[in-house]
Amino acid sequence: MAPVEAATKQHANWSPYDNNGGTVVAIAGGNYCVVAADTRMSTGYSILTRDYSKICQLADKSIMASSGFQADVKALQKHLAAKHLIYQHQHNKQMSCPAMAQLLSNTLYYKRFFPYYAFNVLGGLDSEGKGCVFTYDAVGSYERVGYSAQGSGATLITPVLDNQLKTPSPLLLPAKDAITPLSETEAVDMVKDVFASAAERDIYTGDRVEIVVVNSEGIRREYVELRKD
Amino acid sequence: MDSLASDPVNQCTATSFEMDSQRTQYPYVTGTSVIGVKYEDGILMAADTGASYGSTLRYKSVERIKPVGKHSLLGASGEISDFQEILRYLDELILYDNMWDDGNSLGPKEVHSYLNRVMYNRRNKFNPLWNSLVLGGVKNGKKYLGMVSMIGVHFEDNHVATGFGNHLARPILRDEWREDMTFEEAVKLLEKCMLVLLYRDRSAINKLQIAKITEEGVTIMPPYALKTFWGFSAFENPTKGAEGSW
Amino acid sequence: MFRNQYDTDVTTWSPAGRLFQVEYAMEAVKQGSAAIGLRSSKHVVLASVNKAASELSSHQRKIFKVDDHVGIAIAGLTADGRVLSRYLRSECINHTFVYESPLPVSRLVVQLADKAQVCTQRSWKRPYGVGLLVAGLDELGAHLYYNCPSGNYFEYQAFAIGSRSQAAKTYLERKFETFNDSSREELIKHGLLAVKETLQGEKLTSSICTVAIVGVDEPFHKLDLGTVQELIDVLEAEEAGTSEPQREGDQSAMQEDSPDVAPMDI
């Protein structure tokens, strides 16, 4: 084939990646953690389905919410689920959230040169029962924070959380705890509001938001309807 | 080999003797939309029997809906040869499943998951199977309907459609679909969708097949044509009222 | 001095058509402390006798979880058992990864048996010296299998392996007809009583036995020590109420049944 022909392509081409959209948020409190994601899955300007869960329970007290390329996300979830089963067989216990956070980082970095196109937040309780949130980029760099938003609506939501949650600056010395001063119900209401707002302007966010709350009593799940247009 | 993988542009320009193997970069003969819906007793699927070579209608009687084992039905759009390759994979899968002869069998959920692994693994090797697949089935009283794309994106829903179908048929399905539709109602709904596709998708042809799967098994109905009406004024002078456009 | 000429490696037949090394491996199963399994239509119970090698040491684990729907109890070389349990676990994980559904128990058991069989036909290998009771639940219901070193496997309503398992088998053979419709609690009770039979008068306590269960809406898990002790206490209280003639009945039944050759004895 002549190079000229290749330049004037007249047939469909393909990419190994797609962006299926979606927004994920996690907020850590003193004794709880809220993890939330919308349930819309899109490709380009089309909606593929209005009811796809982006939230995955990886362990007793570790919840991962992921947006990005769904096939990669699913592969990542399955990989972590298998790793966690092996961990349970070997250690006779559930993996802690900080341990899962490190595993997730390593798993993402393992594919550094053909990355999982997945944007994750991992929320749960640490071994002291305190809420924790870990936030990632696609190749595995991560940080423990008090709250985080990722995905297509992150740019809309992050500044609102920055403003409303009033957590101590990470620049303060000595370091202050990053967990939010909000109560559990306040945090859940906050999540509902930021998703309703993101759904107004982000076409990849909408349909429904799934909210998972982890606290000492266990795990609770609730849903709130969002704009469907 | 890896230099090829990292340089997709070069793959198109490289002459065949430079490559030890070829990977699919674009499709040759393709089928258009497939749509699937859940109804009262199971799953219904519809697709036309056309296969295009670019914009040429190359084949007119290609079956694009096939049974997989006892509990599943597979419909495909995209590259026909890749679909037939997938059918060979599935034939082997089902054969080995039957050879255990132990009363267990793969249900639609398992086949869907398997297909997703196949599609995703092939995209990881930069050698995709160029299809969008619809998988439906019933096992142990549970209805199942899902989709897999050529790069491994997959999901379940009450109604699904590939390609143009996602743009033209699904809005209709979202309006009119109900879980408790009878067979007759569901067929009517599918025909309505297929007619819209026939009018607006230029690679769709007026020879379609409908297939159903229930707890009793698979039935693939013989192809037939829809009654069309081309007398709409919009068809007579499509550019009327849109002056200045083509 | 007479020496067996046909038992120095696994692949050598005796003129009588026997493979002595394989038979020796089967003997290893009988040396291990007892393991018991029994099932109803909805549950499978595994129970094992835990004997510490020394008063200073703890006992070895004899019951392993393989997946949510499968677990095993072993008798014989525990080290071999651990290796096999790792194999079973990885098979289950791989199946779940590809099909997003649990591996049917009957298939897991065949794969395990094939693995054991290979060791009976390779000159550079040795058979596994362990017997496995595989308990599992799948679409077709609850299952109990016994896998032995020869590569044979059998499905049972109830079975016992390991040292002094004959006593437990006798108990199970007398009671098994009621098992299919038994409740979960009754099944555990029969499991404990069967364990008791193998102890030959030694007192049954939660410290020398492990009980595990898998069933409908109940993933495979071991019962904790407290629960097991409570059940034993209830059993003993019940037993104190029953009369002596029952015991004599036990003896005669055992004599009648013992000539029966269990399938594992070839």
XYZ file of C-alpha atoms in Angstrom:
741
model
C 0.000 0.000 0.000
C 1.413 3.397 -0.907
C 1.980 5.856 1.950
C -0.309 8.325 0.205
C -3.186 5.885 0.425
C -2.563 5.325 4.092
C -2.716 9.045 4.684
C -6.078 9.371 2.956
C -7.824 6.684 4.928
C -11.250 5.774 3.682
C -12.078 2.901 5.963
C -12.857 2.473 9.624
C -9.846 2.406 11.887
C -9.679 1.204 15.448
C -8.221 2.127 18.771
C -7.586 -0.294 21.621
C -9.078 2.264 23.981
C -12.486 3.844 24.438
C -13.705 6.285 27.037
C -16.926 5.034 28.546
C -17.241 8.074 30.798
C -18.663 8.345 34.267
C -17.793 10.097 37.484
C -16.634 8.585 40.761
C -16.340 10.265 44.156
C -15.149 9.133 47.587
C -15.214 10.965 50.898
C -13.541 9.785 54.099
C -14.945 10.677 57.525
C -13.815 9.944 61.068
C -15.584 6.588 61.238
C -17.117 6.175 57.798
C -16.353 6.361 54.113
C -18.698 7.224 51.249
C -17.960 5.923 47.767
C -20.213 6.938 44.888
C -20.457 6.662 41.124
C -23.063 7.309 38.465
C -24.412 4.316 36.529
C -24.288 5.660 32.971
C -22.029 3.980 30.435
C -21.396 5.834 27.170
C -19.325 5.673 24.027
C -18.891 8.856 22.034
C -22.255 10.645 22.040
C -24.204 7.404 22.590
C -25.371 5.884 25.830
C -24.698 2.149 25.959
C -26.630 1.475 29.139
C -28.134 3.504 31.967
C -27.590 0.924 34.679
C -23.973 -0.182 34.915
C -22.321 -0.232 38.336
C -18.847 1.260 38.471
C -18.436 0.289 42.104
C -16.725 -2.927 43.124
C -16.306 -4.336 46.605
C -12.762 -5.689 46.683
C -12.700 -6.682 50.354
C -14.736 -6.325 53.540
C -13.738 -2.697 53.977
C -12.361 -1.739 50.566
C -14.571 -0.311 47.858
C -13.238 0.713 44.475
C -15.053 3.018 42.073
C -13.641 3.303 38.572
C -14.310 5.269 35.421
C -12.528 5.220 32.078
C -12.433 2.276 29.666
C -14.943 -0.322 30.864
C -13.112 -3.364 29.458
C -9.931 -2.374 31.268
C -11.868 -1.564 34.433
C -13.511 -4.976 34.391
C -10.192 -6.722 33.768
C -8.690 -4.777 36.656
C -11.577 -5.665 38.972
C -11.351 -9.358 38.116
C -7.600 -9.338 38.572
C -7.896 -7.762 42.008
C -10.721 -10.119 42.993
C -8.552 -13.126 42.125
C -5.571 -11.641 43.972
C -7.735 -11.041 47.013
C -9.011 -14.619 47.003
C -5.434 -15.857 47.014
C -4.630 -13.437 49.817
C -7.524 -14.778 51.871
C -6.421 -18.378 51.341
C -2.884 -17.550 52.390
C -3.539 -15.248 55.324
C -6.989 -16.267 56.516
C -8.234 -12.708 56.659
C -9.551 -9.876 54.524
C -7.073 -7.464 53.035
C -7.002 -4.065 54.743
C -7.849 -0.993 52.721
C -4.296 0.443 52.773
C -2.930 -2.950 51.647
C -5.461 -3.065 48.829
C -4.413 0.486 47.924
C -0.804 -0.619 47.459
C -1.891 -3.702 45.498
C -3.986 -1.535 43.187
C -1.043 0.791 42.609
C 1.281 -2.111 41.771
C -1.316 -3.680 39.497
C -1.728 -0.436 37.545
C 2.001 0.169 37.311
C 2.576 -3.378 36.075
C 0.916 -2.245 32.875
C 2.820 1.042 32.722
C 3.583 0.701 29.008
C 0.109 -0.503 27.926
C -1.889 1.012 30.731
C -5.293 0.143 32.073
C -7.270 3.223 31.042
C -8.954 3.331 34.432
C -9.359 6.196 36.874
C -9.948 4.881 40.330
C -10.782 5.961 43.813
C -10.504 3.409 46.585
C -12.447 4.031 49.750
C -12.895 2.126 52.969
C -11.855 1.924 56.573
C -8.266 1.504 57.702
C -7.221 -0.925 60.450
C -8.130 1.684 63.088
C -11.629 2.043 61.698
C -10.975 5.509 60.293
C -12.294 6.407 56.864
C -9.703 6.401 54.111
C -9.666 7.405 50.473
C -6.918 6.662 47.983
C -6.846 8.340 44.621
C -4.988 7.129 41.522
C -3.899 7.964 38.033
C -4.005 5.372 35.238
C -0.429 4.176 35.769
C -0.528 3.717 39.515
C 0.699 6.816 41.294
C -1.493 7.235 44.341
C -2.036 9.247 47.463
C -4.121 8.954 50.609
C -6.495 11.900 50.759
C -9.624 12.995 52.599
C -11.817 13.056 49.499
C -11.449 12.672 45.767
C -13.339 12.791 42.486
C -12.245 11.099 39.274
C -13.608 10.639 35.779
C -15.490 12.827 33.332
C -17.174 14.989 35.980
C -14.140 15.345 38.236
C -13.307 18.823 36.966
C -16.798 19.978 37.925
C -16.920 18.277 41.294
C -13.410 18.661 42.720
C -13.542 22.452 43.272
C -16.911 22.122 45.008
C -15.525 19.504 47.377
C -12.417 21.656 47.949
C -14.659 24.519 48.942
C -17.245 22.642 51.000
C -15.280 20.004 52.865
C -12.809 22.509 54.343
C -10.201 19.918 55.143
C -6.866 21.149 56.481
C -4.407 22.002 53.716
C -1.961 19.204 52.938
C 0.743 21.896 53.058
C 0.269 22.490 56.793
C 3.112 21.476 59.087
C 2.828 19.493 61.238
C 0.460 17.491 59.049
C -3.201 17.438 60.026
C -5.591 14.574 59.424
C -7.171 14.833 55.974
C -10.523 13.331 56.955
C -13.535 15.572 56.597
C -15.314 17.051 59.622
C -18.722 16.240 58.082
C -21.108 13.737 59.622
C -22.036 10.651 57.620
C -25.446 11.986 56.557
C -23.962 15.359 55.633
C -21.378 13.623 53.457
C -24.025 11.506 51.725
C -26.138 14.614 51.039
C -23.044 16.384 49.699
C -22.434 13.478 47.300
C -26.023 13.614 46.051
C -25.697 17.350 45.376
C -22.373 17.172 43.546
C -23.643 14.377 41.297
C -26.862 16.223 40.513
C -24.708 19.231 39.613
C -22.234 17.273 37.482
C -25.135 15.668 35.599
C -26.310 19.162 34.589
C -23.190 19.938 32.541
C -21.335 16.671 31.909
C -22.982 14.552 29.217
C -21.146 11.445 30.457
C -22.628 11.693 33.945
C -26.256 10.903 34.625
C -29.091 8.367 34.928
C -28.483 7.339 38.535
C -25.922 7.642 41.283
C -24.981 4.631 43.369
C -23.773 5.489 46.854
C -21.972 2.994 49.060
C -21.371 3.861 52.707
C -18.856 1.872 54.749
C -18.873 2.212 58.541
C -18.332 0.061 61.623
C -21.760 -1.522 61.139
C -20.912 -2.742 57.652
C -21.908 -1.623 54.195
C -24.998 0.255 53.064
C -26.012 1.028 49.500
C -28.442 3.623 48.159
C -29.441 5.043 44.796
C -30.614 8.477 43.689
C -31.992 9.260 40.241
C -30.162 11.784 38.067
C -30.926 13.540 34.787
C -31.358 11.076 31.955
C -30.713 13.428 29.037
C 6.968 -7.650 16.114
C 6.704 -5.318 19.030
C 7.826 -2.410 16.909
C 4.729 -3.050 14.815
C 2.524 -3.029 17.838
C 3.822 0.305 18.985
C 3.577 1.867 15.544
C 0.105 1.302 14.135
C 0.643 3.666 11.192
C 3.559 1.616 9.976
C 1.388 -1.470 9.927
C -0.699 -0.060 7.111
C 2.306 0.981 5.048
C 4.456 -2.117 5.580
C 4.495 -4.540 2.656
C 3.430 -8.078 3.383
C 6.868 -9.683 3.123
C 8.044 -7.490 6.004
C 5.454 -9.026 8.289
C 5.486 -12.555 9.617
C 1.762 -12.350 10.276
C -1.035 -9.950 9.496
C -3.383 -8.383 11.944
C -6.837 -7.017 11.272
C -6.741 -3.259 10.848
C -10.073 -2.818 9.155
C -12.954 -5.063 8.199
C -13.711 -6.434 4.717
C -17.192 -7.937 4.630
C -19.493 -6.603 7.292
C -22.969 -7.149 8.612
C -25.001 -4.275 10.022
C -27.120 -3.906 13.191
C -28.390 -6.677 15.423
C -31.052 -5.967 18.016
C -32.108 -8.054 20.966
C -34.880 -7.752 23.554
C -36.082 -9.624 26.586
C -39.751 -10.606 26.496
C -42.187 -12.688 28.546
C -40.693 -16.123 27.833
C -37.102 -15.321 26.913
C -35.057 -13.422 24.384
C -35.811 -12.303 20.842
C -33.174 -11.177 18.382
C -33.361 -9.659 14.912
C -30.844 -8.998 12.165
C -30.946 -8.689 8.406
C -29.098 -11.169 6.209
C -27.005 -8.710 4.223
C -23.228 -8.534 4.177
C -21.460 -5.564 2.623
C -18.060 -5.261 1.002
C -17.474 -1.599 1.711
C -20.573 -0.025 0.230
C -21.264 -2.954 -2.104
C -23.959 -5.395 -1.044
C -21.800 -8.512 -1.466
C -23.891 -11.295 0.124
C -27.646 -11.354 0.621
C -28.273 -14.505 2.649
C -25.816 -14.577 5.495
C -27.171 -15.870 8.796
C -25.899 -13.614 11.538
C -27.806 -15.185 14.418
C -26.692 -18.619 15.587
C -27.393 -20.879 18.579
C -24.612 -21.572 21.066
C -25.184 -24.713 23.075
C -28.643 -25.294 24.503
C -29.162 -22.069 26.379
C -27.687 -19.271 24.279
C -28.176 -17.309 21.093
C -25.473 -15.216 19.475
C -25.977 -12.377 17.035
C -23.165 -10.496 15.364
C -22.530 -7.367 13.394
C -19.183 -6.463 11.870
C -16.678 -8.647 10.022
C -18.411 -11.831 8.850
C -15.247 -13.942 8.695
C -14.367 -13.013 12.287
C -17.887 -13.963 13.353
C -17.494 -17.344 11.716
C -14.150 -17.757 13.506
C -15.902 -16.964 16.793
C -18.504 -19.620 15.971
C -15.685 -22.141 15.553
C -14.302 -21.164 18.987
C -17.737 -21.584 20.504
C -18.332 -24.912 18.759
C -15.166 -26.204 20.376
C -16.125 -24.696 23.733
C -19.537 -26.349 23.674
C -18.094 -29.632 22.433
C -15.630 -29.821 25.311
C -18.399 -28.785 27.686
C -20.598 -31.650 26.452
C -17.710 -34.117 26.600
C -17.681 -33.894 30.402
C -21.109 -35.524 30.140
C -21.859 -34.658 33.753
C -25.123 -32.778 33.532
C -23.487 -29.364 33.798
C -23.636 -26.940 30.899
C -22.516 -23.420 30.112
C -25.312 -20.891 30.349
C -25.588 -17.520 28.569
C -23.803 -15.742 31.427
C -20.799 -18.035 31.112
C -20.722 -17.776 27.308
C -20.968 -13.985 27.537
C -18.083 -13.870 29.981
C -16.040 -16.224 27.794
C -16.705 -14.131 24.678
C -15.648 -11.037 26.535
C -12.343 -12.697 27.455
C -11.802 -13.680 23.809
C -12.552 -10.181 22.470
C -10.511 -8.428 25.147
C -7.536 -10.768 24.757
C -7.484 -10.198 21.030
C -7.544 -6.409 21.467
C -4.653 -6.785 23.945
C -2.715 -8.473 21.149
C -3.625 -5.611 18.789
C -5.407 -8.151 16.616
C -9.109 -7.574 17.263
C -12.063 -9.611 16.137
C -14.028 -6.929 14.303
C -17.478 -7.534 15.715
C -20.146 -6.276 18.043
C -21.797 -9.302 19.567
C -25.213 -9.694 21.143
C -25.646 -12.636 23.446
C -29.011 -13.738 24.734
C -30.239 -16.799 26.532
C -32.348 -18.438 29.180
C -31.157 -20.896 31.799
C -32.851 -22.074 34.983
C -35.658 -19.588 34.419
C -33.240 -16.649 34.223
C -33.271 -14.465 31.132
C -29.960 -13.015 30.042
C -29.146 -10.416 27.408
C -25.783 -8.784 26.912
C -23.375 -7.233 24.452
C -19.643 -7.359 23.773
C -17.759 -4.929 21.539
C -14.613 -5.552 19.498
C -12.375 -4.127 22.232
C -14.072 -5.916 25.098
C -16.592 -3.371 26.347
C -19.519 -5.409 27.620
C -22.740 -5.024 29.579
C -26.183 -6.464 30.186
C -29.479 -4.723 29.539
C -33.158 -5.411 28.887
C -32.692 -4.468 25.256
C -29.506 -4.021 23.237
C -28.578 -3.035 19.691
C -25.314 -2.831 17.798
C -24.044 -0.155 15.421
C -26.779 1.969 13.853
C -29.241 0.119 16.018
C -27.867 1.854 19.085
C -28.752 5.205 17.503
C -32.008 4.354 15.758
C -33.553 1.338 17.475
C -32.746 1.851 21.131
C -34.657 5.131 21.493
C -37.732 3.240 20.252
C -36.990 0.339 22.572
C -36.554 2.704 25.538
C -40.010 4.128 24.819
C -41.923 0.966 24.080
C -40.184 -1.989 25.699
C -41.807 -3.818 28.624
C -40.569 -6.819 30.572
C -43.892 -8.683 30.144
C -44.278 -8.295 26.360
C -45.814 -11.298 24.626
C -44.033 -12.953 21.716
C -46.324 -11.190 19.216
C -45.779 -7.777 20.818
C -42.025 -8.259 20.914
C -41.867 -9.331 17.267
C -43.914 -6.266 16.336
C -41.532 -4.025 18.239
C -38.489 -5.617 16.590
C -40.075 -5.215 13.165
C -40.753 -1.553 13.876
C -37.072 -1.075 14.769
C -35.879 -3.044 11.739
C -38.079 -0.963 9.464
C -36.590 2.284 10.766
C -33.124 0.797 10.244
C -34.077 -0.295 6.744
C -35.168 3.255 5.900
C -32.181 5.036 7.409
C -29.229 2.596 7.405
C -28.040 2.325 3.827
C -26.376 -1.078 4.383
C -29.531 -2.607 5.829
C -31.528 -4.839 3.469
C -35.147 -5.957 3.418
C -34.515 -9.563 4.313
C -34.404 -10.207 7.996
C -34.389 -13.046 10.434
C -35.877 -13.204 13.868
C -34.718 -15.762 16.401
C -36.043 -16.627 19.810
C -34.691 -18.500 22.764
C -36.779 -19.704 25.680
C -36.462 -22.377 28.345
C -37.608 -24.820 25.626
C -34.752 -23.987 23.275
C -33.739 -22.040 20.209
C -35.904 -21.257 17.184
C -34.384 -19.365 14.273
C -37.126 -18.348 11.930
C -36.682 -18.301 8.154
C -35.849 -14.937 6.572
C -38.675 -12.701 5.398
C -39.230 -9.167 4.125
C -41.043 -6.250 5.753
C -43.752 -4.308 3.993
C -42.266 -0.947 3.142
C -43.767 2.367 2.149
C -41.569 4.729 0.206
C -44.221 7.276 -0.547
C -43.358 9.590 2.366
C -42.855 13.086 1.028
C -39.569 13.269 2.906
C -38.312 10.442 0.722
C -39.512 12.055 -2.496
C -37.553 15.250 -2.055
C -35.175 14.817 0.829
C -33.560 18.252 0.534
C -36.822 20.144 0.507
C -36.940 22.603 3.338
C -33.196 22.327 3.844
C -32.033 24.785 1.252
C -28.327 25.255 0.918
C -27.504 21.775 2.181
C -26.709 18.878 -0.110
C 15.040 -63.203 53.032
C 12.021 -62.601 50.827
C 11.835 -59.241 49.088
C 9.095 -57.933 46.870
C 10.659 -57.541 43.440
C 7.840 -55.473 41.980
C 7.507 -52.541 44.314
C 10.569 -50.412 43.725
C 8.955 -48.017 41.302
C 5.461 -46.914 40.419
C 5.432 -48.067 36.834
C 6.312 -51.716 37.446
C 3.502 -54.243 37.350
C 3.479 -57.285 39.558
C 2.654 -60.550 37.764
C -0.648 -60.493 39.609
C -1.518 -57.192 37.927
C -0.911 -54.897 40.857
C 0.983 -51.667 41.251
C 2.512 -51.911 44.694
C 3.718 -48.321 44.926
C 0.180 -47.135 44.301
C -1.121 -49.478 46.949
C 1.466 -48.185 49.396
C 0.246 -44.672 48.711
C -3.263 -45.841 49.549
C -1.896 -47.199 52.806
C -0.563 -43.731 53.620
C -4.152 -42.501 53.614
C -5.050 -45.023 56.294
C -2.160 -43.859 58.485
C -3.451 -40.293 58.712
C -5.969 -39.263 61.325
C -9.585 -39.668 60.308
C -11.621 -37.375 58.088
C -15.353 -37.709 57.625
C -17.842 -36.324 55.161
C -21.610 -36.598 54.819
C -24.280 -34.818 52.864
C -27.946 -34.030 52.697
C -29.652 -32.657 49.631
C -28.723 -29.108 50.643
C -25.600 -29.350 52.805
C -22.307 -31.170 53.058
C -20.464 -31.511 56.351
C -16.786 -32.340 56.721
C -15.247 -33.302 60.033
C -11.723 -34.280 60.946
C -9.790 -35.580 63.914
C -6.868 -33.378 64.850
C -3.978 -35.213 66.412
C -0.932 -33.213 67.447
C 2.364 -34.946 66.663
C 3.640 -34.093 70.118
C 2.238 -32.614 73.269
C 4.447 -29.612 72.615
C 3.159 -28.969 69.113
C -0.117 -27.937 67.616
C -1.987 -30.176 65.206
C -1.908 -29.781 61.423
C -4.786 -28.353 59.446
C -6.812 -31.056 57.760
C -9.718 -29.066 56.346
C -9.159 -26.475 53.645
C -11.475 -24.035 51.969
C -11.058 -24.219 48.190
C -13.683 -21.704 47.124
C -16.994 -20.427 48.462
C -18.669 -23.554 47.136
C -15.987 -26.197 47.706
C -13.889 -27.450 50.608
C -11.773 -30.508 51.326
C -10.809 -32.701 54.256
C -7.639 -34.734 53.939
C -6.057 -37.829 55.462
C -2.519 -39.003 54.827
C 0.451 -36.824 53.984
C -0.737 -33.354 54.922
C 2.044 -31.781 52.869
C 0.705 -33.435 49.711
C -2.774 -32.353 50.715
C -1.702 -28.743 50.911
C -0.184 -28.898 47.440
C -3.381 -30.366 46.050
C -5.544 -27.814 47.830
C -3.470 -25.080 46.198
C -4.084 -26.722 42.822
C -7.828 -26.916 43.465
C -7.941 -23.279 44.551
C -6.199 -22.080 41.428
C -8.500 -24.136 39.192
C -11.515 -22.527 40.866
C -10.066 -19.020 40.563
C -9.252 -19.534 36.883
C -12.734 -20.798 36.117
C -14.315 -17.854 37.904
C -12.033 -15.491 36.003
C -13.070 -16.802 32.596
C -16.736 -17.688 33.126
C -17.770 -15.559 36.106
C -19.380 -18.630 37.611
C -18.218 -21.302 40.044
C -16.531 -24.446 38.728
C -18.893 -27.455 38.932
C -17.694 -29.797 41.683
C -17.790 -32.910 39.525
C -15.352 -31.299 37.060
C -12.978 -30.170 39.756
C -12.905 -33.693 41.101
C -12.137 -35.219 37.693
C -9.280 -32.777 37.163
C -7.905 -33.705 40.546
C -8.217 -37.415 39.824
C -6.456 -36.991 36.465
C -3.626 -35.191 38.216
C -3.285 -38.064 40.689
C -3.446 -40.615 37.882
C -0.493 -39.060 36.049
C 1.673 -39.795 39.086
C 0.888 -43.496 38.776
C 2.197 -43.680 35.224
C 5.449 -41.701 35.281
C 8.716 -43.278 36.388
C 10.088 -40.036 37.789
C 7.067 -39.239 39.917
C 5.524 -40.536 43.088
C 1.830 -40.844 43.811
C 0.276 -38.351 46.211
C 0.040 -39.950 49.641
C -3.193 -38.305 50.537
C -6.898 -39.018 50.330
C -9.287 -36.124 49.871
C -12.916 -35.782 50.758
C -14.226 -33.058 48.480
C -17.399 -31.341 49.613
C -19.146 -28.962 47.298
C -22.301 -27.374 46.070
C -23.177 -26.579 42.465
C -26.179 -26.185 40.162
C -26.871 -29.911 40.446
C -26.935 -29.898 44.237
C -24.681 -30.918 47.110
C -21.878 -33.394 46.468
C -19.367 -35.411 48.442
C -16.490 -37.072 46.620
C -13.556 -39.158 47.733
C -10.356 -38.855 45.704
C -7.593 -41.352 46.348
C -3.905 -41.553 45.337
C -4.606 -44.128 42.620
C -6.523 -41.567 40.588
C -9.855 -43.189 41.386
C -12.697 -41.083 42.660
C -16.147 -41.922 43.994
C -19.230 -39.987 44.940
C -20.741 -40.728 48.332
C -23.668 -39.900 50.550
C -21.295 -40.262 53.476
C -17.764 -41.527 53.857
C -14.803 -41.692 56.200
C -11.080 -42.065 55.561
C -7.966 -42.300 57.695
C -7.052 -44.280 60.778
C -9.882 -46.104 62.483
C -12.266 -44.759 59.872
C -13.948 -48.180 59.734
C -15.773 -47.403 62.946
C -17.057 -44.146 61.508
C -18.030 -45.854 58.239
C -19.989 -48.406 60.201
C -21.839 -45.637 61.971
C -22.524 -43.835 58.696
C -23.623 -47.005 56.926
C -26.205 -47.551 59.627
C -27.550 -44.005 59.437
C -26.994 -42.760 55.890
C -30.501 -43.416 54.636
C -31.812 -40.549 56.749
C -29.104 -38.101 55.681
C -30.632 -36.876 52.423
C -33.540 -35.222 54.198
C -31.573 -34.217 57.276
C -31.418 -30.665 58.491
C -28.099 -28.879 58.676
C -27.973 -29.380 62.457
C -28.738 -33.103 62.273
C -26.023 -33.521 59.665
C -23.430 -31.863 61.883
C -24.581 -34.048 64.776
C -24.084 -37.213 62.741
C -20.686 -35.910 61.673
C -19.606 -35.444 65.270
C -20.931 -38.862 66.279
C -19.017 -40.456 63.429
C -15.863 -38.673 64.593
C -16.540 -39.949 68.081
C -16.594 -43.526 66.783
C -13.027 -43.204 65.509
C -11.764 -42.015 68.868
C -12.361 -45.408 70.489
C -13.347 -44.238 73.893
C -11.259 -41.093 73.943
C -13.314 -38.083 74.954
C -14.638 -35.989 72.087
C -13.795 -32.313 72.535
C -13.721 -29.349 70.220
C -9.928 -29.247 70.527
C -9.449 -32.541 68.724
C -11.914 -32.098 65.913
C -12.677 -29.602 63.190
C -16.082 -29.316 61.559
C -16.824 -27.476 58.320
C -19.971 -27.036 56.283
C -21.069 -25.869 52.862
C -24.631 -25.616 51.684
C -27.379 -23.632 50.033
C -26.911 -19.965 51.024
C -23.963 -20.963 53.189
C -20.453 -20.609 51.766
C -17.881 -23.172 52.873
C -16.586 -22.357 56.344
C -15.251 -24.045 59.433
C -17.355 -23.905 62.563
C -15.579 -22.095 65.362
C -14.385 -23.976 68.425
C -17.101 -22.566 70.691
C -19.917 -23.657 68.391
C -18.463 -27.152 68.052
C -18.051 -27.495 71.836
C -21.658 -26.417 72.386
C -22.844 -29.078 69.923
C -20.711 -31.716 71.617
C -22.143 -30.759 74.997
C -25.670 -31.114 73.649
C -24.795 -34.516 72.192
C -23.377 -35.738 75.464
C -26.404 -34.547 77.354
C -28.613 -36.460 74.898
C -26.434 -39.534 75.128
C -26.583 -39.575 78.898
C -30.322 -40.035 78.472
C -30.080 -43.050 76.135
C -29.809 -46.568 77.497
C -27.043 -49.134 77.298
C -28.652 -51.669 74.884
C -28.101 -49.133 72.117
C -24.365 -49.615 72.556
C -24.627 -53.381 72.090
C -26.508 -52.832 68.877
C -23.598 -50.768 67.663
C -21.182 -53.628 68.181
C -23.152 -56.191 66.244
C -23.703 -53.815 63.380
C -20.031 -53.153 63.188
C -19.220 -56.848 62.963
C -21.739 -57.394 60.240
C -20.592 -54.530 58.098
C -16.855 -54.726 58.454
C -16.327 -57.520 55.897
C -17.625 -55.161 53.239
C -14.722 -54.000 51.203
C -14.680 -50.282 50.728
C -14.009 -49.226 47.123
C -10.708 -47.644 48.127
C -9.394 -51.015 49.243
C -9.366 -52.206 45.602
